[in-house]
mmCIF file of C-alpha atoms in Angstrom:
data_model
loop_
_atom_site.group_PDB
_atom_site.id
_atom_site.type_symbol
_atom_site.label_atom_id
_atom_site.label_comp_id
_atom_site.label_asym_id
_atom_site.label_seq_id
_atom_site.Cartn_x
_atom_site.Cartn_y
_atom_site.Cartn_z
ATOM 1 C CA MET A 147 -160.082 -64.254 -1.661
ATOM 2 C CA SER A 148 -160.946 -67.203 -3.854
ATOM 3 C CA GLU A 149 -164.516 -67.804 -4.935
ATOM 4 C CA ARG A 150 -166.620 -69.921 -2.533
ATOM 5 C CA THR A 151 -170.199 -71.153 -2.514
ATOM 6 C CA SER A 152 -170.573 -69.833 1.035
ATOM 7 C CA TYR A 153 -168.492 -67.579 3.194
ATOM 8 C CA ALA A 154 -170.207 -68.695 6.455
ATOM 9 C CA ALA A 155 -169.613 -72.398 5.793
ATOM 10 C CA GLN A 156 -165.782 -72.034 5.717
ATOM 11 C CA PRO A 157 -163.924 -74.442 8.087
ATOM 12 C CA ASP A 158 -162.065 -71.511 9.555
ATOM 13 C CA LEU A 159 -165.292 -70.328 11.126
ATOM 14 C CA ARG A 160 -166.292 -73.671 12.753
ATOM 15 C CA SER A 161 -164.941 -75.314 15.814
ATOM 16 C CA ASP A 162 -162.290 -78.034 15.021
ATOM 17 C CA CYS A 163 -161.583 -79.537 18.494
ATOM 18 C CA GLY A 164 -159.066 -82.023 16.984
ATOM 19 C CA ASN A 165 -156.716 -79.174 16.218
ATOM 20 C CA CYS A 166 -157.226 -77.242 19.471
ATOM 21 C CA PHE A 167 -155.426 -77.479 22.798
ATOM 22 C CA GLY A 168 -158.694 -77.720 24.766
ATOM 23 C CA LEU A 169 -158.695 -73.915 25.221
ATOM 24 C CA CYS A 170 -162.363 -73.577 26.045
ATOM 25 C CA CYS A 171 -161.829 -76.273 28.725
ATOM 26 C CA VAL A 172 -158.893 -74.408 30.251
ATOM 27 C CA ALA A 173 -158.921 -70.667 29.507
ATOM 28 C CA LEU A 174 -162.602 -69.944 30.410
ATOM 29 C CA PRO A 175 -164.154 -69.936 33.871
ATOM 30 C CA PHE A 176 -167.574 -71.299 34.701
ATOM 31 C CA SER A 177 -169.728 -71.380 37.819
ATOM 32 C CA ARG A 178 -171.869 -74.015 39.313
ATOM 33 C CA SER A 179 -175.347 -73.630 37.846
ATOM 34 C CA SER A 180 -177.872 -75.265 35.572
ATOM 35 C CA ASP A 181 -175.159 -75.227 32.934
ATOM 36 C CA PHE A 182 -172.238 -76.628 35.037
ATOM 37 C CA PRO A 183 -172.101 -78.917 38.084
ATOM 38 C CA VAL A 184 -168.986 -77.305 39.558
ATOM 39 C CA ASP A 185 -167.028 -74.094 39.754
ATOM 40 C CA LYS A 186 -163.812 -73.647 37.638
ATOM 41 C CA SER A 187 -161.574 -70.645 37.494
ATOM 42 C CA ALA A 188 -159.991 -69.228 34.346
ATOM 43 C CA GLY A 189 -156.729 -70.957 33.461
ATOM 44 C CA THR A 190 -157.567 -74.134 35.383
ATOM 45 C CA PRO A 191 -158.046 -77.216 33.240
ATOM 46 C CA CYS A 192 -161.398 -78.854 33.546
ATOM 47 C CA GLY A 193 -161.229 -82.127 35.431
ATOM 48 C CA ASN A 194 -162.620 -83.912 32.401
ATOM 49 C CA LEU A 195 -159.900 -82.825 30.014
ATOM 50 C CA ARG A 196 -157.717 -85.683 28.929
ATOM 51 C CA GLU A 197 -153.992 -85.647 27.992
ATOM 52 C CA ASP A 198 -154.833 -85.546 24.343
ATOM 53 C CA PHE A 199 -157.001 -82.389 24.869
ATOM 54 C CA ARG A 200 -160.245 -84.331 24.273
ATOM 55 C CA CYS A 201 -163.180 -84.336 26.649
ATOM 56 C CA GLY A 202 -163.397 -87.517 28.707
ATOM 57 C CA ILE A 203 -167.225 -87.260 29.050
ATOM 58 C CA HIS A 204 -168.077 -85.820 25.708
ATOM 59 C CA ARG A 205 -170.975 -88.248 25.052
ATOM 60 C CA ARG A 206 -172.331 -87.722 28.565
ATOM 61 C CA LEU A 207 -172.051 -83.913 28.901
ATOM 62 C CA ARG A 208 -175.759 -83.271 29.457
ATOM 63 C CA ASP A 209 -176.160 -86.329 31.625
ATOM 64 C CA THR A 210 -173.404 -85.138 33.931
ATOM 65 C CA GLY A 211 -174.591 -81.475 34.168
ATOM 66 C CA TYR A 212 -172.293 -79.852 31.621
ATOM 67 C CA ASN A 213 -175.004 -78.431 29.494
ATOM 68 C CA GLY A 214 -173.050 -75.230 28.853
ATOM 69 C CA CYS A 215 -170.363 -77.161 27.005
ATOM 70 C CA THR A 216 -172.852 -78.460 24.522
ATOM 71 C CA VAL A 217 -173.942 -75.043 23.283
ATOM 72 C CA PHE A 218 -170.644 -73.217 23.330
ATOM 73 C CA ASP A 219 -169.143 -72.203 20.005
ATOM 74 C CA CYS A 220 -165.667 -70.693 19.653
ATOM 75 C CA PHE A 221 -166.291 -69.970 15.865
ATOM 76 C CA GLY A 222 -162.929 -71.551 15.097
ATOM 77 C CA ALA A 223 -160.952 -69.505 17.614
ATOM 78 C CA GLY A 224 -159.614 -72.601 19.345
ATOM 79 C CA GLN A 225 -157.792 -74.125 16.435
ATOM 80 C CA LYS A 226 -156.671 -70.731 15.139
ATOM 81 C CA VAL A 227 -154.975 -69.717 18.447
ATOM 82 C CA SER A 228 -153.524 -73.229 18.805
ATOM 83 C CA GLN A 229 -152.199 -73.705 15.335
ATOM 84 C CA VAL A 230 -151.632 -70.203 13.981
ATOM 85 C CA THR A 231 -150.960 -67.905 16.866
ATOM 86 C CA PHE A 232 -148.901 -70.490 18.859
ATOM 87 C CA LYS A 233 -147.777 -72.538 15.853
ATOM 88 C CA GLY A 234 -148.934 -75.886 17.182
ATOM 89 C CA VAL A 235 -147.099 -75.696 20.458
ATOM 90 C CA SER A 236 -149.436 -76.445 23.307
ATOM 91 C CA TRP A 237 -149.492 -74.941 26.803
ATOM 92 C CA ARG A 238 -148.490 -78.350 28.136
ATOM 93 C CA GLU A 239 -145.411 -78.471 25.958
ATOM 94 C CA GLU A 240 -144.573 -74.839 26.702
ATOM 95 C CA PRO A 241 -146.072 -73.874 30.126
ATOM 96 C CA ASP A 242 -144.576 -70.418 29.903
ATOM 97 C CA SER A 243 -146.955 -69.640 27.087
ATOM 98 C CA ALA A 244 -150.122 -70.688 28.941
ATOM 99 C CA ARG A 245 -151.082 -67.359 30.436
ATOM 100 C CA VAL A 246 -150.824 -65.439 27.164
ATOM 101 C CA MET A 247 -152.579 -68.204 25.243
ATOM 102 C CA TYR A 248 -155.461 -68.124 27.680
ATOM 103 C CA GLU A 249 -155.717 -64.342 27.289
ATOM 104 C CA VAL A 250 -155.574 -64.387 23.507
ATOM 105 C CA PHE A 251 -158.276 -67.057 23.161
ATOM 106 C CA PRO A 252 -161.338 -64.918 24.217
ATOM 107 C CA VAL A 253 -160.061 -62.019 22.046
ATOM 108 C CA VAL A 254 -159.815 -64.167 18.973
ATOM 109 C CA ARG A 255 -163.123 -65.842 19.787
ATOM 110 C CA GLN A 256 -164.817 -62.328 19.578
ATOM 111 C CA LEU A 257 -163.061 -61.578 16.337
ATOM 112 C CA GLN A 258 -164.132 -64.877 14.886
ATOM 113 C CA GLU A 259 -167.659 -64.291 15.840
ATOM 114 C CA LEU A 260 -167.543 -60.906 14.125
ATOM 115 C CA LEU A 261 -166.050 -62.620 11.098
ATOM 116 C CA LYS A 262 -168.946 -65.123 11.132
ATOM 117 C CA TYR A 263 -171.459 -62.282 11.043
ATOM 118 C CA VAL A 264 -169.742 -60.594 8.148
ATOM 119 C CA ALA A 265 -169.523 -64.009 6.313
ATOM 120 C CA GLN A 266 -173.211 -64.504 6.803
ATOM 121 C CA ALA A 267 -173.941 -61.026 5.424
ATOM 122 C CA LEU A 268 -171.756 -61.798 2.371
ATOM 123 C CA ASP A 269 -173.880 -64.867 1.747
ATOM 124 C CA LEU A 270 -176.989 -62.642 1.369
ATOM 125 C CA SER A 271 -177.443 -61.953 -2.300
ATOM 126 C CA SER A 272 -179.943 -59.207 -1.576
ATOM 127 C CA ALA A 273 -177.217 -57.286 0.314
ATOM 128 C CA ALA A 274 -175.006 -57.022 -2.736
ATOM 129 C CA LEU A 275 -174.825 -53.243 -2.403
ATOM 130 C CA VAL A 276 -172.574 -53.592 0.588
ATOM 131 C CA HIS A 277 -170.687 -56.686 -0.350
ATOM 132 C CA ARG A 278 -167.574 -54.770 -1.427
ATOM 133 C CA ASP A 279 -167.282 -53.072 1.932
ATOM 134 C CA LEU A 280 -168.083 -56.311 3.696
ATOM 135 C CA ARG A 281 -165.318 -58.128 1.813
ATOM 136 C CA ARG A 282 -162.852 -55.485 2.899
ATOM 137 C CA ALA A 283 -164.014 -55.851 6.577
ATOM 138 C CA TYR A 284 -163.759 -59.658 6.300
ATOM 139 C CA GLU A 285 -160.242 -59.559 4.891
ATOM 140 C CA ARG A 286 -159.099 -57.015 7.511
ATOM 141 C CA LEU A 287 -160.597 -59.065 10.398
ATOM 142 C CA ASP A 288 -159.214 -62.291 9.061
ATOM 143 C CA ALA A 289 -155.751 -60.914 8.731
ATOM 144 C CA LEU A 290 -155.980 -59.466 12.283
ATOM 145 C CA THR A 291 -156.826 -62.973 13.742
ATOM 146 C CA ARG A 292 -153.554 -64.239 12.293
ATOM 147 C CA ASP A 293 -151.370 -61.544 13.960
ATOM 148 C CA PRO A 294 -148.937 -62.296 16.817
ATOM 149 C CA ALA A 295 -150.306 -62.679 20.338
ATOM 150 C CA GLU A 296 -148.980 -59.265 21.535
ATOM 151 C CA THR A 297 -150.886 -57.571 18.652
ATOM 152 C CA LEU A 298 -154.073 -59.440 19.413
ATOM 153 C CA LEU A 299 -153.981 -58.506 23.118
ATOM 154 C CA ALA A 300 -153.821 -54.790 22.076
ATOM 155 C CA VAL A 301 -156.863 -55.071 19.886
ATOM 156 C CA ASP A 302 -159.898 -52.885 20.716
ATOM 157 C CA VAL A 303 -162.610 -55.304 19.883
ATOM 158 C CA ASP A 304 -165.450 -52.908 20.743
ATOM 159 C CA ALA A 305 -164.041 -50.286 18.411
ATOM 160 C CA LEU A 306 -163.857 -52.900 15.532
ATOM 161 C CA ARG A 307 -167.368 -54.016 16.309
ATOM 162 C CA GLY A 308 -168.489 -50.297 16.117
ATOM 163 C CA GLU A 309 -166.920 -50.009 12.657
ATOM 164 C CA VAL A 310 -168.416 -53.195 11.267
ATOM 165 C CA ASN A 311 -171.870 -52.915 12.834
ATOM 166 C CA PRO A 312 -173.232 -50.295 10.366
ATOM 167 C CA LEU A 313 -172.377 -52.649 7.473
ATOM 168 C CA LEU A 314 -174.180 -55.546 9.238
ATOM 169 C CA LEU A 315 -177.153 -53.362 9.897
ATOM 170 C CA ARG A 316 -177.337 -52.231 6.319
ATOM 171 C CA ALA A 317 -176.978 -55.752 5.044
ATOM 172 C CA SER A 318 -179.775 -56.826 7.329
ATOM 173 C CA GLU A 319 -182.051 -54.037 6.208
ATOM 174 C CA LEU A 320 -181.399 -54.888 2.513
ATOM 175 C CA ALA A 321 -182.033 -58.574 3.099
ATOM 176 C CA ARG A 322 -185.212 -58.151 5.149
ATOM 177 C CA ALA A 323 -186.689 -55.507 2.736
ATOM 178 C CA ALA A 324 -186.967 -58.274 0.172
ATOM 179 C CA VAL A 325 -189.102 -60.419 2.569
ATOM 180 C CA PRO A 326 -192.856 -60.281 1.775
ATOM 181 C CA GLY A 327 -195.036 -59.253 4.695
ATOM 182 C CA ARG A 328 -192.082 -58.980 7.011
ATOM 183 C CA GLY A 329 -192.641 -58.818 10.812
ATOM 184 C CA LYS A 330 -192.476 -55.899 13.131
ATOM 185 C CA ASN A 331 -189.378 -54.071 14.222
ATOM 186 C CA HIS A 332 -188.564 -55.400 17.702
ATOM 187 C CA ARG A 333 -185.069 -54.124 17.854
ATOM 188 C CA GLY A 334 -183.954 -53.739 21.459
ATOM 189 C CA ALA A 335 -187.386 -54.605 22.772
ATOM 190 C CA ASN A 336 -187.876 -56.248 26.203
ATOM 191 C CA LEU A 337 -189.593 -59.497 25.242
ATOM 192 C CA MET A 338 -188.543 -61.405 28.416
ATOM 193 C CA GLY A 339 -191.056 -64.162 29.034
ATOM 194 C CA SER A 340 -193.238 -63.091 26.110
ATOM 195 C CA ARG A 341 -195.647 -65.586 24.553
ATOM 196 C CA LEU A 342 -194.578 -65.703 20.930
ATOM 197 C CA ARG A 343 -195.577 -69.246 20.165
ATOM 198 C CA GLY A 344 -196.395 -69.343 16.357
ATOM 199 C CA ALA A 345 -195.672 -65.686 15.910
ATOM 200 C CA LYS A 346 -195.113 -64.445 12.338
ATOM 201 C CA LEU A 347 -191.632 -62.910 12.716
ATOM 202 C CA ARG A 348 -190.329 -63.635 9.320
ATOM 203 C CA GLY A 349 -187.992 -60.852 8.320
ATOM 204 C CA ALA A 350 -188.367 -58.993 11.622
ATOM 205 C CA SER A 351 -185.662 -57.238 13.480
ATOM 206 C CA LEU A 352 -184.998 -58.784 16.886
ATOM 207 C CA ARG A 353 -181.537 -57.283 17.043
ATOM 208 C CA GLY A 354 -180.629 -56.696 20.709
ATOM 209 C CA ALA A 355 -184.023 -57.866 21.950
ATOM 210 C CA LEU A 356 -184.258 -59.398 25.377
ATOM 211 C CA LEU A 357 -185.696 -62.911 24.807
ATOM 212 C CA ILE A 358 -184.972 -64.712 27.983
ATOM 213 C CA ALA A 359 -187.701 -67.228 28.738
ATOM 214 C CA ALA A 360 -189.693 -66.091 25.663
ATOM 215 C CA ASP A 361 -191.768 -68.887 24.087
ATOM 216 C CA LEU A 362 -190.863 -68.946 20.385
ATOM 217 C CA SER A 363 -192.238 -72.445 19.743
ATOM 218 C CA GLY A 364 -193.331 -72.720 16.180
ATOM 219 C CA ALA A 365 -192.562 -68.991 15.444
ATOM 220 C CA ASP A 366 -191.556 -68.190 11.831
ATOM 221 C CA LEU A 367 -188.079 -66.666 12.231
ATOM 222 C CA ARG A 368 -186.996 -67.002 8.664
ATOM 223 C CA ASP A 369 -184.800 -64.173 7.571
ATOM 224 C CA ALA A 370 -185.119 -62.503 11.019
ATOM 225 C CA ASP A 371 -182.197 -60.482 12.470
ATOM 226 C CA LEU A 372 -181.374 -62.118 15.830
ATOM 227 C CA ILE A 373 -177.938 -60.641 16.569
ATOM 228 C CA GLY A 374 -177.667 -59.883 20.268
#
């Protein structure tokens, strides 16, 4: 892999809607809630999806109740499935490919998310001790995301996550060990609704912690581990 200033800042790990076939607007389901104003089943195009695969209400998503769309991140899976897996041929041009395309998208999204975590760990200079293993993991995952659709559908994402997780944990520990006066270990803690306004959580482990409705206003979360 060529030298880069940042692994995590690579274009491959960021959403590029202009090179995607609107996959998050078609492949994924959503239910009427505070995040969406209507129900939509998986494989059904959103009513706001235009012929050019752009969103017809992009500038008014929050105003029209589509809050969920504004926070969704595919980590670059959309353009990779569209342009690499299916070689730039859309589900509109080739309707027979639609079902497989919709099934592949969530798999690649999970792999891209895992790639993003590995990339972020590679950007931590204090985690240099595990950089070699992380680079191997990155190259393996990246190559996997470029495999044919049938290979991707057979991927055991949970098993891959289990293999990579120890490296991410070690990188996190190494990075946080260098933080002066680091916060407590809250790994896996139930902090639902907790009052953490202004809390000193720099370098703390919040990995897997339940933070629904927790007030983190003004909290110092620098160098904290927030992986779910």
